[in-house]
PDB file of C-alpha atoms in Angstrom:
ATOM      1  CA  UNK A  94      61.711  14.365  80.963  1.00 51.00           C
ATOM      2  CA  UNK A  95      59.998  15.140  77.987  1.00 63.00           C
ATOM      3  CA  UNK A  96      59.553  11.391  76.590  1.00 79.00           C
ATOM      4  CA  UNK A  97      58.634  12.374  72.946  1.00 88.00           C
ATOM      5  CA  UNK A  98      57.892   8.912  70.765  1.00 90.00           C
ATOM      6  CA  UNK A  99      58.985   7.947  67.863  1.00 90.00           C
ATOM      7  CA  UNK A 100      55.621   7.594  66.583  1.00 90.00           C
ATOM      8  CA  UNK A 101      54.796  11.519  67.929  1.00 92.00           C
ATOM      9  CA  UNK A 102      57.526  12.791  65.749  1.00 92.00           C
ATOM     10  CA  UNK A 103      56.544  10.615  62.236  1.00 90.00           C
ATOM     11  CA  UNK A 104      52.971  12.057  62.810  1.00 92.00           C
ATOM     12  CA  UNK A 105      54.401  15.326  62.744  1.00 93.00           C
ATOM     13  CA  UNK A 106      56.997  14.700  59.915  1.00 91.00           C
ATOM     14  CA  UNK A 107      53.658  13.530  57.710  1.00 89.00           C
ATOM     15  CA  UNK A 108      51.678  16.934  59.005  1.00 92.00           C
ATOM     16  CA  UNK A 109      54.604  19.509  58.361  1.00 91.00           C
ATOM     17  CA  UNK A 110      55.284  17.953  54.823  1.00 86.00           C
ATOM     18  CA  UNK A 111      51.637  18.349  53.942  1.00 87.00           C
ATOM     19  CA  UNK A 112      50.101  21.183  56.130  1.00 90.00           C
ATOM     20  CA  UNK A 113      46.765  19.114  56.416  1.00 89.00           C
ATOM     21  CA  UNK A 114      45.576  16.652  59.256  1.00 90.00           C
ATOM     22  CA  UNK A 115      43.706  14.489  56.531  1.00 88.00           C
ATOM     23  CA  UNK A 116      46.655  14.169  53.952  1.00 85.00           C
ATOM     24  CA  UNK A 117      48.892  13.919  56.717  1.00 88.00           C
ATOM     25  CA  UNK A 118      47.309  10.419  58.030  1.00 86.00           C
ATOM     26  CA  UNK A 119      46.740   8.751  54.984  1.00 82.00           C
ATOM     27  CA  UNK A 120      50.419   9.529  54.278  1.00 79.00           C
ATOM     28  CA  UNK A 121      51.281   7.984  58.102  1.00 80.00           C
ATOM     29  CA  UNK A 122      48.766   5.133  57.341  1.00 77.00           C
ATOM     30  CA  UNK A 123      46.607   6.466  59.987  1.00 83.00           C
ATOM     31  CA  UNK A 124      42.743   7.385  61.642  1.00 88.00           C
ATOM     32  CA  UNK A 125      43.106  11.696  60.671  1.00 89.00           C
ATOM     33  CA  UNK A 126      41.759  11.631  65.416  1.00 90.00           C
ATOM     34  CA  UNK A 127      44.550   9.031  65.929  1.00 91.00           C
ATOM     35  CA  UNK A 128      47.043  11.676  64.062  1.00 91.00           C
ATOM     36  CA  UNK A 129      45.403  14.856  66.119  1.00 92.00           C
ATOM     37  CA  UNK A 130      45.700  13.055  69.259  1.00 92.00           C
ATOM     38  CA  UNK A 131      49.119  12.620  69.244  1.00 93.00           C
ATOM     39  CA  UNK A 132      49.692  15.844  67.753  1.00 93.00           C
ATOM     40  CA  UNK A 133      47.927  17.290  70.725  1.00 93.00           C
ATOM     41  CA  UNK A 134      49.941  15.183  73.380  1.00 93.00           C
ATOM     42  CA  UNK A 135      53.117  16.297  71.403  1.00 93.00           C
ATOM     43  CA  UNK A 136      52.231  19.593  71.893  1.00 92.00           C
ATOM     44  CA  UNK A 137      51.222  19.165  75.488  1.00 91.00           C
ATOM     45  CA  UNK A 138      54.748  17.983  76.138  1.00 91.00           C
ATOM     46  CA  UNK A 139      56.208  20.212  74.363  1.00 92.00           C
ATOM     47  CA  UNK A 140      54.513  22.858  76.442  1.00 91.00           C
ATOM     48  CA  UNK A 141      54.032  24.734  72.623  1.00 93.00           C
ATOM     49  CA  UNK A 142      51.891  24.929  69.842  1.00 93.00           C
ATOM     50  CA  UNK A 143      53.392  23.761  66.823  1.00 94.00           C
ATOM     51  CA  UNK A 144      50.776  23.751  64.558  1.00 94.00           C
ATOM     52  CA  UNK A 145      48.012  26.601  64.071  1.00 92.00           C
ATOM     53  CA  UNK A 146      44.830  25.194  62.790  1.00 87.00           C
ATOM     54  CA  UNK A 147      42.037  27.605  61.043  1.00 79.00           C
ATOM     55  CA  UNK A 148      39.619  25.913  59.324  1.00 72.00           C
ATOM     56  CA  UNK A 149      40.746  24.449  56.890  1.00 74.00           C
ATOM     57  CA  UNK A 150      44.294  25.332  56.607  1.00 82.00           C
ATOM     58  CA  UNK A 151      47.293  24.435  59.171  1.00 90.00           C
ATOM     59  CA  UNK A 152      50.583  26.589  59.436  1.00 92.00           C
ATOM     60  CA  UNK A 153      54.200  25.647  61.282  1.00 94.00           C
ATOM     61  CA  UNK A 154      54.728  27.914  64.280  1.00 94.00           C
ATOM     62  CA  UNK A 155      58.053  29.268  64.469  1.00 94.00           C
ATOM     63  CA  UNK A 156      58.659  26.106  67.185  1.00 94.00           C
ATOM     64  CA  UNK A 157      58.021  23.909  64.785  1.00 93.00           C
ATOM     65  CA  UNK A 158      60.055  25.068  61.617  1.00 93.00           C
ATOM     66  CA  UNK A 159      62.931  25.029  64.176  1.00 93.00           C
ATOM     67  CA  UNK A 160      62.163  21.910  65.546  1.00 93.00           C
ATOM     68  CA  UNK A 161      61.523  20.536  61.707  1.00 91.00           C
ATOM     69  CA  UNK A 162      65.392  19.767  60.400  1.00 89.00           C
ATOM     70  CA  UNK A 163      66.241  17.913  63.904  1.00 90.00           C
ATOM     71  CA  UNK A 164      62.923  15.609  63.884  1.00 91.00           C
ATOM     72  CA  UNK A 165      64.269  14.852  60.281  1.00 87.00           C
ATOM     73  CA  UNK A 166      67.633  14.059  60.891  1.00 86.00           C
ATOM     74  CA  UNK A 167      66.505  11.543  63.971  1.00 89.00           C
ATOM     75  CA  UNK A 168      63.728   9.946  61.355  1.00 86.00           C
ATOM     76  CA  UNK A 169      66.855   9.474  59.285  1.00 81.00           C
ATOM     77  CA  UNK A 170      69.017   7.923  62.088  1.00 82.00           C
ATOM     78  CA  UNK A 171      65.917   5.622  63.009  1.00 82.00           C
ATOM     79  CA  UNK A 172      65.322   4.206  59.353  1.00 75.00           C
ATOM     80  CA  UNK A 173      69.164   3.898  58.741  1.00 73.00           C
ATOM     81  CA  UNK A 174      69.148   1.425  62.043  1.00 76.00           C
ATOM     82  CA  UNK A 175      66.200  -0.552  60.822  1.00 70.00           C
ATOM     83  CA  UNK A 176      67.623  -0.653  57.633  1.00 65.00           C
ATOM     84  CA  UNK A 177      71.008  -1.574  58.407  1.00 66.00           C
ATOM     85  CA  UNK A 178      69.136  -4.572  61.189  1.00 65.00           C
ATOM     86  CA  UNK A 179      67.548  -6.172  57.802  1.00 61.00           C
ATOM     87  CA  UNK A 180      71.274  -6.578  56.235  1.00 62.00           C
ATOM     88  CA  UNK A 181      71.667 -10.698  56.019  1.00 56.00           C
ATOM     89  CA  UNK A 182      67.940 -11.177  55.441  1.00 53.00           C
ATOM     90  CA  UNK A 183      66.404 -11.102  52.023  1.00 53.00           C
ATOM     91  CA  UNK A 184      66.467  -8.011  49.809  1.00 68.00           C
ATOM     92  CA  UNK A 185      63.619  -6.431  48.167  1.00 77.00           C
ATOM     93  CA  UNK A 186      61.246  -6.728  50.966  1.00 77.00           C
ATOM     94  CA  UNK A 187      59.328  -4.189  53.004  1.00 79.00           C
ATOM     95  CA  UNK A 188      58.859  -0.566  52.994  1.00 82.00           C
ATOM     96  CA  UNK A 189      60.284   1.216  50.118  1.00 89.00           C
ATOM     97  CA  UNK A 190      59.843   4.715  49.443  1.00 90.00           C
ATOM     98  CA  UNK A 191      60.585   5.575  45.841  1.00 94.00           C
ATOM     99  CA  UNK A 192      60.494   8.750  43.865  1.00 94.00           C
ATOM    100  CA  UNK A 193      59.726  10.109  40.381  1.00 95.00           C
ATOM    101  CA  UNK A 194      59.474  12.938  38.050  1.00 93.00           C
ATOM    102  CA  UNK A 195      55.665  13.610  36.965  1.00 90.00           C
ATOM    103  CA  UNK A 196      57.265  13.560  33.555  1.00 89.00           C
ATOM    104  CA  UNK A 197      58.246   9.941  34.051  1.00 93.00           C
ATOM    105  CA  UNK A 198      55.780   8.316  36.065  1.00 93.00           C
ATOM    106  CA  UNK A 199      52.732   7.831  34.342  1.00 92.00           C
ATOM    107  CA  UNK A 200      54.935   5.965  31.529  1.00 92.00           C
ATOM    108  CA  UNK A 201      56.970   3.792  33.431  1.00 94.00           C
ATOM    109  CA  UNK A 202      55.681   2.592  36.419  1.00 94.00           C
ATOM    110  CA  UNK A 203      52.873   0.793  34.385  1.00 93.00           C
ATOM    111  CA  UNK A 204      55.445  -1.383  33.443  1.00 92.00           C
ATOM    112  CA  UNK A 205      57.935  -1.403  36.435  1.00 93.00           C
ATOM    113  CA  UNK A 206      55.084  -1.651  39.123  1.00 93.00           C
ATOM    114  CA  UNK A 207      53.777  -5.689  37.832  1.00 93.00           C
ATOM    115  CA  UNK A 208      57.780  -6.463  37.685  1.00 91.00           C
ATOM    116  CA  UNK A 209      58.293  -5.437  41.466  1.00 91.00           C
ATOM    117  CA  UNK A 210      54.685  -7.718  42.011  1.00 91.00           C
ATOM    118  CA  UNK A 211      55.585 -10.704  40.219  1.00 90.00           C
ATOM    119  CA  UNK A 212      58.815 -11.059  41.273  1.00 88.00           C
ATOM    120  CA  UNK A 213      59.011  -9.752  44.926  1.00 90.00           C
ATOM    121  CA  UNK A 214      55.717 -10.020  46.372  1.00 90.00           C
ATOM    122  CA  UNK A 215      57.137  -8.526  49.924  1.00 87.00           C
ATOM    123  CA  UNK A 216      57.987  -5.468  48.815  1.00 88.00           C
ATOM    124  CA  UNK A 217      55.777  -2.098  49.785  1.00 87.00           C
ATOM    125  CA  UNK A 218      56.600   0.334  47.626  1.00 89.00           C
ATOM    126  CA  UNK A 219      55.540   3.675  48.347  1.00 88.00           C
ATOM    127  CA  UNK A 220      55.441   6.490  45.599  1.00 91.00           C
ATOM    128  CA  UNK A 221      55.789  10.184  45.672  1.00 90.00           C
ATOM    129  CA  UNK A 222      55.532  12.209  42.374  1.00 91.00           C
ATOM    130  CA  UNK A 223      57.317  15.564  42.393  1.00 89.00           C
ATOM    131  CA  UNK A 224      59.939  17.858  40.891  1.00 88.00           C
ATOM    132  CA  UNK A 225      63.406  17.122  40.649  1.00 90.00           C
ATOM    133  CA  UNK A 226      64.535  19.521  43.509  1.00 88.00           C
ATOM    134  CA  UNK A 227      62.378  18.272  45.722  1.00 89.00           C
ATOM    135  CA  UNK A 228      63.262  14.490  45.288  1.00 92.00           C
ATOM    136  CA  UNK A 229      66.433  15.786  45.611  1.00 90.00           C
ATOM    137  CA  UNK A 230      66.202  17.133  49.266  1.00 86.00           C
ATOM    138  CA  UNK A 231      63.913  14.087  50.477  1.00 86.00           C
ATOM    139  CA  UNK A 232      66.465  11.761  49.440  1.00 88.00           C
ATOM    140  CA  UNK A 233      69.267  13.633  50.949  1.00 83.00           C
ATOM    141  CA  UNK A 234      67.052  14.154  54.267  1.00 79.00           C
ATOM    142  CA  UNK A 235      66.598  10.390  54.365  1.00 80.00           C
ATOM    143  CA  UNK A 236      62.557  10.643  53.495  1.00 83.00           C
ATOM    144  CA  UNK A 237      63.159   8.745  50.311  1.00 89.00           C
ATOM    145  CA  UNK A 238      65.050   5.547  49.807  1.00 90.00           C
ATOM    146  CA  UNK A 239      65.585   6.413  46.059  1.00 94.00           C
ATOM    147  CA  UNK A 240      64.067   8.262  43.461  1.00 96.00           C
ATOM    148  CA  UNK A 241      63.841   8.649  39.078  1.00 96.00           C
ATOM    149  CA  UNK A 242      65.061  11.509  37.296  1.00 95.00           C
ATOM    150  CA  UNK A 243      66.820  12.826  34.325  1.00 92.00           C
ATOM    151  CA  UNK A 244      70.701  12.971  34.464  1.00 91.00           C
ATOM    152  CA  UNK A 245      72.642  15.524  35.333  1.00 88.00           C
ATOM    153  CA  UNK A 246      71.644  15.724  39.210  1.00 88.00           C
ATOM    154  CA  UNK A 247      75.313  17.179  39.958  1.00 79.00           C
ATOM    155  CA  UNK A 248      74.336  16.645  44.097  1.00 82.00           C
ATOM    156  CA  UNK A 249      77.565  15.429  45.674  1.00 84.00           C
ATOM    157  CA  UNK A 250      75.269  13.633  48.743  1.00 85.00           C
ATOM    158  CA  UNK A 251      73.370  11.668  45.905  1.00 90.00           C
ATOM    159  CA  UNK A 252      74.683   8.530  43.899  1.00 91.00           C
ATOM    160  CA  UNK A 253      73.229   7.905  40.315  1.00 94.00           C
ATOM    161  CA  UNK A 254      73.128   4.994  37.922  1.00 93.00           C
ATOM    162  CA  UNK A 255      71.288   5.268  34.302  1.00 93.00           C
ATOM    163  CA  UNK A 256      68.616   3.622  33.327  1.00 95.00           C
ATOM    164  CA  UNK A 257      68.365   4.669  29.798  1.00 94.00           C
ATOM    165  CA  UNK A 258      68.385   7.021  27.176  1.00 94.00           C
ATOM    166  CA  UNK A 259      64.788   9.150  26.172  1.00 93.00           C
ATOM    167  CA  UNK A 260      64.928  10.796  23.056  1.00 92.00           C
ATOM    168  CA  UNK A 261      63.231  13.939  22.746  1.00 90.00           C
ATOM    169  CA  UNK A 262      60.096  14.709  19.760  1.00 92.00           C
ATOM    170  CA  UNK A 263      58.459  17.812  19.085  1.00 90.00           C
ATOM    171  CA  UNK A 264      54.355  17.854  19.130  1.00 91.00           C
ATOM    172  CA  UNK A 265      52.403  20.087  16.947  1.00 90.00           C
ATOM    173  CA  UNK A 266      49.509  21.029  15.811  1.00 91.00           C
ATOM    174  CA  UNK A 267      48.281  18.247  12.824  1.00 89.00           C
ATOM    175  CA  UNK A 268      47.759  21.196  10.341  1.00 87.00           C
ATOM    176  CA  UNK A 269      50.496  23.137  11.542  1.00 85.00           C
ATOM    177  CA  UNK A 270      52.466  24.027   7.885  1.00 83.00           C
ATOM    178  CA  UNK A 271      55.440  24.802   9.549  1.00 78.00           C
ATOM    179  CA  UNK A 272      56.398  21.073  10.146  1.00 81.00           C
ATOM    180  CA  UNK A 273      55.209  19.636   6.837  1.00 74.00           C
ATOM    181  CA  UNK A 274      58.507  17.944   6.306  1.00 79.00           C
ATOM    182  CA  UNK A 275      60.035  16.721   9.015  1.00 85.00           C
ATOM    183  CA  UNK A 276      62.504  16.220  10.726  1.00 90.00           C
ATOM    184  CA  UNK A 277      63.031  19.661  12.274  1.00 86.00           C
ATOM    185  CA  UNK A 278      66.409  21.072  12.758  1.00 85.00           C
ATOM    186  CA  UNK A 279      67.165  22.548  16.344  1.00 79.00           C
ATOM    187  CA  UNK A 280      67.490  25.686  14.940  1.00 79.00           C
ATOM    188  CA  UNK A 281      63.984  26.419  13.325  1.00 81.00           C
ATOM    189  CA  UNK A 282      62.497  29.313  13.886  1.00 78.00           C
ATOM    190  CA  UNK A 283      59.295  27.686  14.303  1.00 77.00           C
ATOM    191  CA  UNK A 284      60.438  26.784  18.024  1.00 80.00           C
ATOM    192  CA  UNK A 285      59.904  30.405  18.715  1.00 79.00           C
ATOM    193  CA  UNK A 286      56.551  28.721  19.474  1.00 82.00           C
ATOM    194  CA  UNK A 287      57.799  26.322  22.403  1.00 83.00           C
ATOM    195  CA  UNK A 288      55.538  25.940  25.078  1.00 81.00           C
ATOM    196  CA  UNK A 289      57.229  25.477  28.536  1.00 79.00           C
ATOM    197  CA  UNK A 290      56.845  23.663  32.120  1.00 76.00           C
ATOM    198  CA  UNK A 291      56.841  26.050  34.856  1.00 71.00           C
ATOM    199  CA  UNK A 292      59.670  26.791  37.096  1.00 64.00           C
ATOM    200  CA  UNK A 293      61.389  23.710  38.538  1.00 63.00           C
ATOM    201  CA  UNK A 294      60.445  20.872  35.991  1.00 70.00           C
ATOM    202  CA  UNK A 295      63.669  19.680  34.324  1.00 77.00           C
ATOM    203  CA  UNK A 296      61.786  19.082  31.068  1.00 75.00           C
ATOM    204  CA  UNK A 297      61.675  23.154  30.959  1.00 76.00           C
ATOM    205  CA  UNK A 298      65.273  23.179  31.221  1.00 78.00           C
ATOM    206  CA  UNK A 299      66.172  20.186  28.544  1.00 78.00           C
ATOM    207  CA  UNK A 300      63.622  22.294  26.375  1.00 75.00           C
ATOM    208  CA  UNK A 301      65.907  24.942  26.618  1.00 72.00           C
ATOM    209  CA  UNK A 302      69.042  23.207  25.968  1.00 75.00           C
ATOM    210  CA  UNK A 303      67.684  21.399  23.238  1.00 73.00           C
ATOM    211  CA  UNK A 304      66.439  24.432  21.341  1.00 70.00           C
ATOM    212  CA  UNK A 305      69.526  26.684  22.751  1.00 66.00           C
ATOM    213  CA  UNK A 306      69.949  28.132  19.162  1.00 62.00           C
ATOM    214  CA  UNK A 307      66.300  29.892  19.538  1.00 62.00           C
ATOM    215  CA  UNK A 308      66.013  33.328  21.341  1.00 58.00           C
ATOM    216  CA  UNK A 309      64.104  32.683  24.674  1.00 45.00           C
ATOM    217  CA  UNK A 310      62.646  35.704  24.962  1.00 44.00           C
ATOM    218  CA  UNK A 311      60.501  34.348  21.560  1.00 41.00           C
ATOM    219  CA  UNK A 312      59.626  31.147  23.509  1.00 51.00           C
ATOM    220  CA  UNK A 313      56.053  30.916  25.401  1.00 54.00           C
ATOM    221  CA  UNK A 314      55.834  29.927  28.646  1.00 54.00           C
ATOM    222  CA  UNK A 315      51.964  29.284  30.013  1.00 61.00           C
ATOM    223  CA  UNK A 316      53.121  27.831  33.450  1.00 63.00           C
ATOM    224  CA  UNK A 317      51.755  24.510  32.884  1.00 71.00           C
ATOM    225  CA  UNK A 318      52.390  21.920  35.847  1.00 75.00           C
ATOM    226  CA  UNK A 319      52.008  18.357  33.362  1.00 83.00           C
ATOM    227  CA  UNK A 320      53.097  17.762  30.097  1.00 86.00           C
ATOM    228  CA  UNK A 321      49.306  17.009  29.349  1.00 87.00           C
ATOM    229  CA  UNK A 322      48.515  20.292  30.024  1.00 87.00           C
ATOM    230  CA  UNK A 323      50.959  21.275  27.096  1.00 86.00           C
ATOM    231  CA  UNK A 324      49.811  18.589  24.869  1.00 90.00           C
ATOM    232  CA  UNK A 325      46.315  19.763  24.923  1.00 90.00           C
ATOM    233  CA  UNK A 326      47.143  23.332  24.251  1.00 88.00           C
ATOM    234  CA  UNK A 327      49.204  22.444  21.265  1.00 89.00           C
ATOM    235  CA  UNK A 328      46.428  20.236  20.099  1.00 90.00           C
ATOM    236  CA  UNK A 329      44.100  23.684  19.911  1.00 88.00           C
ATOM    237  CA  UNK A 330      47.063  25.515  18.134  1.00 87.00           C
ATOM    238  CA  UNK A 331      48.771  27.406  20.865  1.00 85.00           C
ATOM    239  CA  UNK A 332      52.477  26.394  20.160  1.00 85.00           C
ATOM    240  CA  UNK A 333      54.759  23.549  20.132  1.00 87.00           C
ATOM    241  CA  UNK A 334      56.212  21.447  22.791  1.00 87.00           C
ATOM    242  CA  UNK A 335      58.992  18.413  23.516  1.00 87.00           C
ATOM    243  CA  UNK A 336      57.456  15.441  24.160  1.00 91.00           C
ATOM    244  CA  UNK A 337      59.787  12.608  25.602  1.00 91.00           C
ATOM    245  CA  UNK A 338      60.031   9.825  23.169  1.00 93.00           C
ATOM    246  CA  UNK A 339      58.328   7.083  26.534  1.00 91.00           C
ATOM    247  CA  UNK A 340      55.250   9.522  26.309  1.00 90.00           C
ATOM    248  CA  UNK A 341      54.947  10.201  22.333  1.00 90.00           C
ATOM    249  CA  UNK A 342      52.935   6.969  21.715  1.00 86.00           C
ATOM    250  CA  UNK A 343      50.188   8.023  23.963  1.00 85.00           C
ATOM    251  CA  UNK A 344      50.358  11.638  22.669  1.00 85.00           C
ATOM    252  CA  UNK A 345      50.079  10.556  18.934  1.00 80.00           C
ATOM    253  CA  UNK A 346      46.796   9.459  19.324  1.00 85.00           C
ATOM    254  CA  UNK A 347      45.543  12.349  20.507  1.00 85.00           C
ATOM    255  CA  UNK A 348      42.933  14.509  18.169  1.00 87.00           C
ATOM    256  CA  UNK A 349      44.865  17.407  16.282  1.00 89.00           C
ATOM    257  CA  UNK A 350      48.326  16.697  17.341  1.00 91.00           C
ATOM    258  CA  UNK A 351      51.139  15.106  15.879  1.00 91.00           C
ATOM    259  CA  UNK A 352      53.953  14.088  16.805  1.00 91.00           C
ATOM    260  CA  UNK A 353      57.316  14.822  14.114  1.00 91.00           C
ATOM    261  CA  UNK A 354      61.137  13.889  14.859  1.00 92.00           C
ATOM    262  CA  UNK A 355      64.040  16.130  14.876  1.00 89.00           C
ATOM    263  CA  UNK A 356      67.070  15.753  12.871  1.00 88.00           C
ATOM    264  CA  UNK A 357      69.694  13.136  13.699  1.00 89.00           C
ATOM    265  CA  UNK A 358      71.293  13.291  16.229  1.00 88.00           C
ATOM    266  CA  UNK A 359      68.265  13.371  18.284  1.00 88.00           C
ATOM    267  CA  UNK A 360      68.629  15.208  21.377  1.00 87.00           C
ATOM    268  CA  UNK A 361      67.876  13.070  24.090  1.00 90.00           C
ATOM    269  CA  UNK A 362      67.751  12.746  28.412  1.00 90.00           C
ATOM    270  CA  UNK A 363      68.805  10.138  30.396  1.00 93.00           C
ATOM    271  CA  UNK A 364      66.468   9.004  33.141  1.00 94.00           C
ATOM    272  CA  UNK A 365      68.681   7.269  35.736  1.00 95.00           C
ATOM    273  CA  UNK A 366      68.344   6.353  39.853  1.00 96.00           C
ATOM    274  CA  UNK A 367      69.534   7.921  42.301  1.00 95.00           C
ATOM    275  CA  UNK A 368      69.556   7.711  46.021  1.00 93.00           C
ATOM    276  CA  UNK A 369      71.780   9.077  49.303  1.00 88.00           C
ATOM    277  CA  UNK A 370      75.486   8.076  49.719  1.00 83.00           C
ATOM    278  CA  UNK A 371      75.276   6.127  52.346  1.00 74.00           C
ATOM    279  CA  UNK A 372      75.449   2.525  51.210  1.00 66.00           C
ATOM    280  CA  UNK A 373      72.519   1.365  53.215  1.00 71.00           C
ATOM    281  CA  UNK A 374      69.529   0.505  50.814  1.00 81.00           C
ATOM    282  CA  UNK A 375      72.078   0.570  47.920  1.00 85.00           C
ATOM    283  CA  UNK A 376      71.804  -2.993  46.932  1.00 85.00           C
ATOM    284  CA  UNK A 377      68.122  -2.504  46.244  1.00 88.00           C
ATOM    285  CA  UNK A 378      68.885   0.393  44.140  1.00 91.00           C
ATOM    286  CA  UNK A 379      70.782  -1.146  42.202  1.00 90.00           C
ATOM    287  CA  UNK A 380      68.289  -4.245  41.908  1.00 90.00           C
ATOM    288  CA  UNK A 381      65.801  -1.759  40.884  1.00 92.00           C
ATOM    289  CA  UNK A 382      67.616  -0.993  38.289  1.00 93.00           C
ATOM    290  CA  UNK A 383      68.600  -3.458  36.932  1.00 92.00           C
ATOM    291  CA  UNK A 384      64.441  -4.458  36.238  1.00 92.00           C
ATOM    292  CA  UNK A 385      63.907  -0.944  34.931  1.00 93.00           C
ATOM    293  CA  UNK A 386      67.026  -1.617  32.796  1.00 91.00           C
ATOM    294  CA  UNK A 387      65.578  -5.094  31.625  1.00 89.00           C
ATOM    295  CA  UNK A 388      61.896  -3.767  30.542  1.00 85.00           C
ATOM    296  CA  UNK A 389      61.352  -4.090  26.374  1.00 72.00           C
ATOM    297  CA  UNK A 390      62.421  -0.375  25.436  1.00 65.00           C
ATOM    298  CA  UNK A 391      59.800  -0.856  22.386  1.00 57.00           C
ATOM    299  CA  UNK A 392      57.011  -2.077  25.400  1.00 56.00           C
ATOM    300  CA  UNK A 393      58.245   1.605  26.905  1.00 63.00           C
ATOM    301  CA  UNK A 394      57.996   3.711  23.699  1.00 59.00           C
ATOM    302  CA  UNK A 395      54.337   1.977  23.122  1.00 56.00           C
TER     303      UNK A 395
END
């Protein structure tokens, strides 16, 4: 009998999602020799390599991309049982592992994270940051307990609840003639300018929706991964971009940018939460919510 632990296959859940023996045991809360150790016995058991180290880089074998969706699923099963053993006690209280768009986090969890410490203490929230496909397939896979996004998700294994609406602003250059008078119209040719997020941020494509009336062939993408990225290049005259209206306070101050309004009605997202259909951390989703829901929308816009 092969007698694989449970701990054996969370080490190499944590190494296979980030392809480096450091990274991979601060994720598992780990020494980086405990993590290689076990990796090794794994291995040994196994009687296969599943990881091939060279230098500095690690790559899956083929073993161990087909052994990858089937250590996932039984991580799934396991936290499901713990989870559903913690029904009856008190809510809100050990390991969560929560989600969120890079074009969302660095506004609102300075405000949600002191609400989760002041009012439950017990709770160990862990964060990832990362695109919305991504948070997508963790959550479905059961490596996420919930995550924040922009509505629509459209993913039949995922349930959703908004949070609230984000309007949408444009930033410019501060000189830029071409927004003298705001507000702009959707349809102004100056948004031939529109700088984009790369591939796979969901800003890119509410960008596009939002200035649908604008050929896209005219708009510039650079590739940028973070909206300050964008911001910075606008500030040294390179284009336009949206700004959502939770991040335009901290963009307004920067030098040689501001930050103008479109015309009413102002296109807007909805950030909501969202986690797997399956009922079993759902009543702390929906707690969550409700505090994100109850933060001062002007403290959010400041």
């Amino acid at each position: 009998m092969i007698g694989l632990t449970v701990r054996q296959m969370q080490y190499f859940d944590a190494l296979a999602q980030t392809l480096h023996f450091g990274r991979a045991a601060k994720l598992a809360g780990v020494s980086q020799p405990a993590l290689s150790a076990q990796i090794a016995e794994m291995e040994e058991r196994l009687n296969c390599l599943l990881f091939e180290r060279g230098g500095k880089t690690v790559r899956m074998t083929d073993e161990a991309l087909a052994l990858q969706p089937r250590i996932e699923r039984i991580l799934a099963d396991i936290r499901d049982v713990e989870t559903t053993a913690r029904r009856g006690r008190p809510s809100m209280e050990g390991r969560f592992r929560l989600g969120i768009i890079p074009t969302v986090a660095p506004y609102l969890l300075p405000h949600v994270l002191p609400e989760l410490k002041k009012h439950y203490p017990s709770l160990q929230l862990e964060l990832r940051e990362a695109v919305t496909a991504s948070l997508v397939e963790d959550a479905a896979s059961g490596r996420l307990d919930a995550f924040i996004a922009a509505l629509p998700l459209d993913q039949p294994a995922i349930v959703t609840e908004g949070l609230f609406p984000d309007r949408f602003f444009l930033a410019v250059p501060a000189d830029d003639p071409a927004f003298a008078s705001p507000p702009v119209p959707p349809e102004s040719p100056a948004l031939e300018r529109l700088m984009l997020l790369e591939e796979g941020h969901c800003l890119r494509e509410q960008a596009l929706a939002v200035c649908g009336n604008v050929r896209p062939v005219a708009m510039a993408s650079y590739g940028a991964t973070s909206l300050t990225t964008l911001l910075q290049m606008v500030a040294h005259g390179l284009g336009v971009t949206l700004v959502p209206e939770m991040a335009a306070s901290a963009a307004g101050v920067m030098p040689d940018l501001r930050i103008v309004p479109f015309q009413e009605p102002m296109p807007q997202r909805m950030i909501c939460m969202a986690w797997r259909k399956n009922k079993v951390r759902q009543d702390e989703c929906v707690e969550l919510a409700r505090i994100i829901r109850g933060l001062d929308r002007a403290v959010l816009a400041a």
